[in-house]
XYZ file of C-alpha atoms in Angstrom:
312
model
C 13.647 -14.087 -31.074
C 17.354 -13.744 -30.348
C 18.612 -16.011 -27.572
C 15.781 -18.557 -27.891
C 16.348 -22.099 -29.115
C 13.854 -24.720 -30.273
C 14.291 -28.219 -28.862
C 13.445 -30.905 -31.395
C 12.986 -33.447 -28.593
C 10.499 -31.246 -26.697
C 8.504 -29.974 -29.666
C 4.843 -31.083 -29.740
C 3.443 -30.484 -33.213
C 0.087 -31.452 -34.785
C -1.206 -33.198 -31.655
C -4.676 -33.001 -30.100
C -3.175 -33.080 -26.598
C 0.045 -31.441 -25.386
C 1.908 -31.466 -22.067
C 2.854 -28.043 -20.682
C 4.272 -27.384 -17.187
C 2.919 -30.664 -15.869
C -0.556 -30.108 -17.352
C -2.247 -32.056 -20.125
C -3.974 -29.509 -22.365
C -6.542 -30.414 -25.002
C -9.402 -28.589 -26.701
C -11.334 -26.603 -24.089
C -9.810 -28.153 -20.969
C -6.680 -28.969 -19.014
C -5.903 -31.570 -16.379
C -2.936 -32.776 -14.373
C -0.595 -35.028 -16.298
C -0.239 -38.623 -15.149
C 3.480 -38.031 -14.685
C 2.877 -35.220 -12.167
C 0.219 -37.204 -10.296
C 2.489 -40.251 -10.057
C 5.425 -38.128 -8.876
C 3.398 -36.640 -6.008
C 1.766 -39.934 -5.046
C 5.231 -41.508 -4.796
C 6.273 -39.076 -2.034
C 6.605 -40.903 1.328
C 5.246 -39.504 4.585
C 7.360 -36.508 5.682
C 9.864 -37.154 8.447
C 10.854 -33.532 9.073
C 9.797 -29.946 8.402
C 11.752 -29.692 5.140
C 10.032 -32.765 3.669
C 6.632 -31.415 4.780
C 7.283 -28.135 2.972
C 8.278 -30.033 -0.166
C 4.988 -31.940 0.010
C 2.933 -28.763 0.489
C 4.780 -27.079 -2.340
C 4.046 -29.892 -4.777
C 0.405 -30.369 -3.760
C -0.156 -26.611 -3.506
C 0.764 -26.250 -7.181
C -2.154 -28.606 -7.900
C -4.662 -26.927 -5.558
C -6.895 -25.767 -8.426
C -7.736 -29.397 -9.169
C -8.359 -30.491 -5.561
C -11.801 -29.767 -4.122
C -11.551 -28.229 -0.604
C -7.750 -28.171 -0.810
C -7.401 -25.581 1.971
C -9.576 -27.633 4.322
C -7.774 -30.906 3.603
C -4.295 -29.381 3.889
C -5.020 -27.410 7.079
C -3.513 -30.034 9.482
C -0.353 -30.102 7.342
C -0.066 -26.305 7.390
C -0.518 -26.301 11.164
C 2.241 -28.922 11.530
C 4.709 -26.393 10.107
C 4.313 -24.332 13.284
C 4.944 -27.112 15.833
C 8.326 -27.520 17.488
C 9.601 -30.192 17.474
C 8.167 -31.556 14.225
C 5.063 -33.643 14.916
C 3.391 -36.078 12.533
C 0.156 -37.363 14.038
C -3.127 -38.892 12.948
C -4.640 -35.642 11.517
C -1.556 -35.079 9.365
C -1.503 -38.666 8.123
C -5.200 -38.511 7.199
C -4.651 -35.238 5.325
C -1.648 -36.748 3.536
C -3.716 -39.720 2.324
C -6.710 -37.545 1.352
C -4.526 -35.324 -0.819
C -3.098 -38.316 -2.649
C -6.576 -39.757 -3.169
C -7.855 -36.405 -4.433
C -5.030 -36.197 -6.952
C -5.880 -39.578 -8.463
C -9.457 -38.402 -9.104
C -8.651 -34.793 -10.042
C -11.145 -33.450 -12.616
C -10.341 -31.917 -15.959
C -10.841 -28.158 -15.647
C -12.589 -26.312 -18.419
C -10.958 -23.272 -19.982
C -13.128 -20.134 -19.583
C -15.415 -19.113 -22.439
C -15.687 -15.392 -21.637
C -18.953 -14.554 -23.485
C -20.856 -17.190 -21.447
C -22.281 -16.693 -17.935
C -20.328 -17.824 -14.850
C -21.617 -19.348 -11.615
C -19.685 -19.257 -8.332
C -20.596 -21.765 -5.595
C -19.126 -21.012 -2.158
C -19.373 -22.225 1.419
C -17.392 -21.863 4.650
C -16.029 -24.561 6.942
C -13.638 -24.193 9.878
C -13.053 -20.502 9.001
C -11.967 -21.377 5.465
C -13.798 -20.042 2.411
C -14.215 -22.710 -0.265
C -15.526 -22.205 -3.758
C -15.948 -23.575 -7.262
C -16.317 -21.370 -10.335
C -18.383 -23.021 -13.076
C -19.729 -22.224 -16.497
C -22.919 -23.654 -17.968
C -21.431 -25.725 -20.761
C -23.588 -28.653 -19.559
C -26.820 -28.888 -17.568
C -24.811 -29.230 -14.334
C -22.036 -26.781 -15.150
C -18.354 -27.670 -15.398
C -15.585 -26.486 -13.023
C -13.170 -23.918 -14.449
C -9.536 -23.076 -13.857
C -9.650 -19.992 -11.627
C -7.313 -18.778 -8.863
C -9.688 -16.841 -6.587
C -7.001 -15.673 -4.143
C -4.885 -14.256 -6.957
C -7.830 -12.169 -8.181
C -8.876 -11.037 -4.700
C -5.383 -10.031 -3.613
C -4.940 -7.914 -6.735
C -8.225 -6.021 -6.319
C -8.318 -5.254 -2.583
C -6.240 -2.255 -1.499
C -6.205 -0.945 2.060
C -8.145 2.118 0.845
C -10.486 2.360 -2.148
C -9.019 5.597 -3.550
C -5.364 4.782 -2.825
C -3.144 5.664 -5.795
C 0.207 4.268 -6.925
C 1.034 7.200 -9.204
C 1.817 10.671 -7.784
C -1.027 13.074 -7.088
C -0.887 16.508 -8.689
C -0.240 19.541 -6.461
C 0.212 17.615 -3.177
C 0.611 19.267 0.226
C 3.455 16.868 1.106
C 5.969 14.793 -0.840
C 7.609 12.399 1.574
C 10.257 9.679 1.348
C 10.522 6.853 3.888
C 13.178 4.322 4.776
C 14.051 1.878 7.536
C 17.554 0.653 8.279
C 19.362 -1.708 10.632
C 22.831 -3.080 11.322
C 24.513 -5.546 13.683
C 26.996 -4.436 16.341
C 28.325 -6.672 19.131
C 25.552 -9.171 18.486
C 22.786 -6.566 18.787
C 20.673 -5.438 15.848
C 20.227 -1.660 15.809
C 17.401 -0.174 13.745
C 15.836 3.158 12.897
C 13.469 4.840 10.489
C 13.139 8.197 8.781
C 10.558 10.345 7.025
C 12.015 13.118 4.853
C 11.126 15.608 2.175
C 13.464 15.963 -0.794
C 15.827 18.063 1.348
C 14.789 17.926 5.020
C 14.398 15.191 7.633
C 10.872 15.490 9.037
C 11.262 12.680 11.572
C 14.172 10.316 12.312
C 14.204 7.962 15.277
C 15.889 4.825 16.556
C 13.780 1.714 17.149
C 14.103 -0.904 19.921
C 17.086 -3.298 19.619
C 16.612 -6.317 17.336
C 13.880 -4.656 15.269
C 14.021 -6.149 11.768
C 14.559 -4.004 8.678
C 11.170 -5.180 7.401
C 9.371 -3.868 10.476
C 11.379 -0.625 10.379
C 10.083 -0.050 6.844
C 6.497 -0.553 8.045
C 6.988 1.932 10.882
C 8.501 4.500 8.499
C 5.562 4.336 6.081
C 3.057 4.408 8.954
C 4.614 7.561 10.423
C 4.628 9.284 7.022
C 0.904 8.586 6.688
C 0.231 9.840 10.218
C 2.229 13.019 9.590
C 0.131 13.621 6.484
C -3.198 13.329 8.309
C -5.870 15.414 6.616
C -3.498 16.403 3.799
C -2.942 15.516 0.149
C 0.223 13.391 0.243
C 2.635 11.605 -2.099
C 4.841 9.027 -0.358
C 7.726 6.983 -1.765
C 8.993 3.838 -0.034
C 11.890 1.462 -0.747
C 9.964 -1.456 0.716
C 8.133 -3.776 -1.684
C 6.753 -5.488 1.419
C 5.149 -2.304 2.797
C 4.003 -1.268 -0.691
C 2.357 -4.672 -1.171
C 0.515 -4.454 2.150
C -1.219 -1.159 1.366
C -1.935 -1.922 -2.290
C -2.535 -5.675 -2.345
C -2.506 -7.856 0.757
C -3.489 -5.647 3.687
C -7.261 -5.584 3.218
C -7.339 -9.333 2.574
C -5.252 -10.100 5.670
C -7.485 -7.903 7.823
C -10.621 -9.723 6.613
C -8.936 -13.091 7.218
C -8.044 -12.238 10.826
C -4.370 -11.566 9.978
C -3.946 -15.004 8.441
C -2.289 -15.717 5.118
C -4.088 -17.646 2.369
C -2.379 -20.777 3.801
C -3.994 -20.145 7.205
C -0.754 -19.077 8.930
C -0.335 -15.966 11.093
C 1.372 -13.118 9.265
C 4.499 -11.432 10.638
C 4.448 -8.053 12.403
C 0.685 -8.154 12.994
C 0.519 -5.003 15.159
C 2.641 -3.002 12.714
C 0.516 -4.162 9.766
C -2.714 -3.107 11.503
C -1.251 0.294 12.396
C -0.215 0.778 8.779
C -3.674 -0.125 7.441
C -5.301 2.300 9.894
C -2.826 5.059 9.020
C -3.664 4.799 5.300
C -7.133 6.159 6.084
C -5.878 9.381 7.729
C -4.897 11.471 4.693
C -7.425 13.395 2.613
C -5.827 11.921 -0.525
C -2.779 9.689 -0.689
C -0.558 8.026 -3.280
C 2.089 5.499 -2.240
C 4.813 4.637 -4.736
C 7.664 2.120 -4.657
C 11.112 3.347 -5.653
C 14.433 1.548 -6.000
C 17.088 2.065 -3.351
C 20.503 3.646 -3.968
C 19.569 5.413 -7.184
C 21.937 7.784 -8.938
C 20.694 10.787 -10.856
C 19.332 14.251 -10.238
C 15.598 13.621 -10.375
C 13.363 14.499 -7.443
C 12.806 10.838 -6.622
C 16.520 9.998 -6.735
C 17.459 12.916 -4.492
C 14.654 12.213 -2.041
C 15.456 8.515 -1.822
C 19.153 9.216 -1.210
C 18.225 11.660 1.548
C 15.988 9.065 3.209
C 18.603 6.315 2.883
C 21.407 8.371 4.448
C 19.225 9.723 7.275
C 17.857 6.260 8.132
C 21.381 4.899 8.509
C 22.198 7.743 10.908
C 18.988 7.155 12.883
C 19.722 3.459 13.403
């Protein structure tokens, strides 16, 4: 336990109820603390985009306790996209509803895993809403459960997609995207290489972001490996996350995030998701950039990094 210190003032010992991260936890349940509820209810109406984001951040942390949170907060999320900042009647009504919901927020039961669960769902205005309950009473009691967290960690872009290398692959490819500024213009490029040879290296249109260049690089590697057994390494956590975590969810949601906002680089994301299906078998791994060492991954990643810089 080196480096840890116990605070006498913060210690909560031999109590039936304790406060932890703004939650009041007692036997079998947790609810929002009065302090957190009062702090949020004291927030005035937002006057600019920054204040709106602060409000959404604070209420979003409490979304598990607010029935139909996504539906109520939708006008506020949409206001983030308007220029100039607009605060109208729909936003004011949503603001007041969220505060009212917080003052009546239920205590959420903690899951009792051996008992049966019941999930009640419905859809309104293209938003999926749900309550997970457990039959601790005749009516069932709502439980703490983050549905989006579970869904996003179980839906890959392809059912048999691996994140550890396949044995005896036909291809082992490394991808990278790069960009730099020169005379006010952003130059970008991407590369697909083996451990020793550049398979494809091309420049991209001016002002292409590094994030999009990484998506293009991974997409081209998948297309080059069509019908083959392929291992692919990418620097990009963003691209890695799309194929392993978020991509399938975004596609089902019409390329909207869980907050109802349009995702970036929609066309590139769709092309990447389609390209994942082309290989006979495929594993996509994330690797750190600028690694030293003599391993296959280090050498391949250095080759991709250097070639991408030349391509851009």
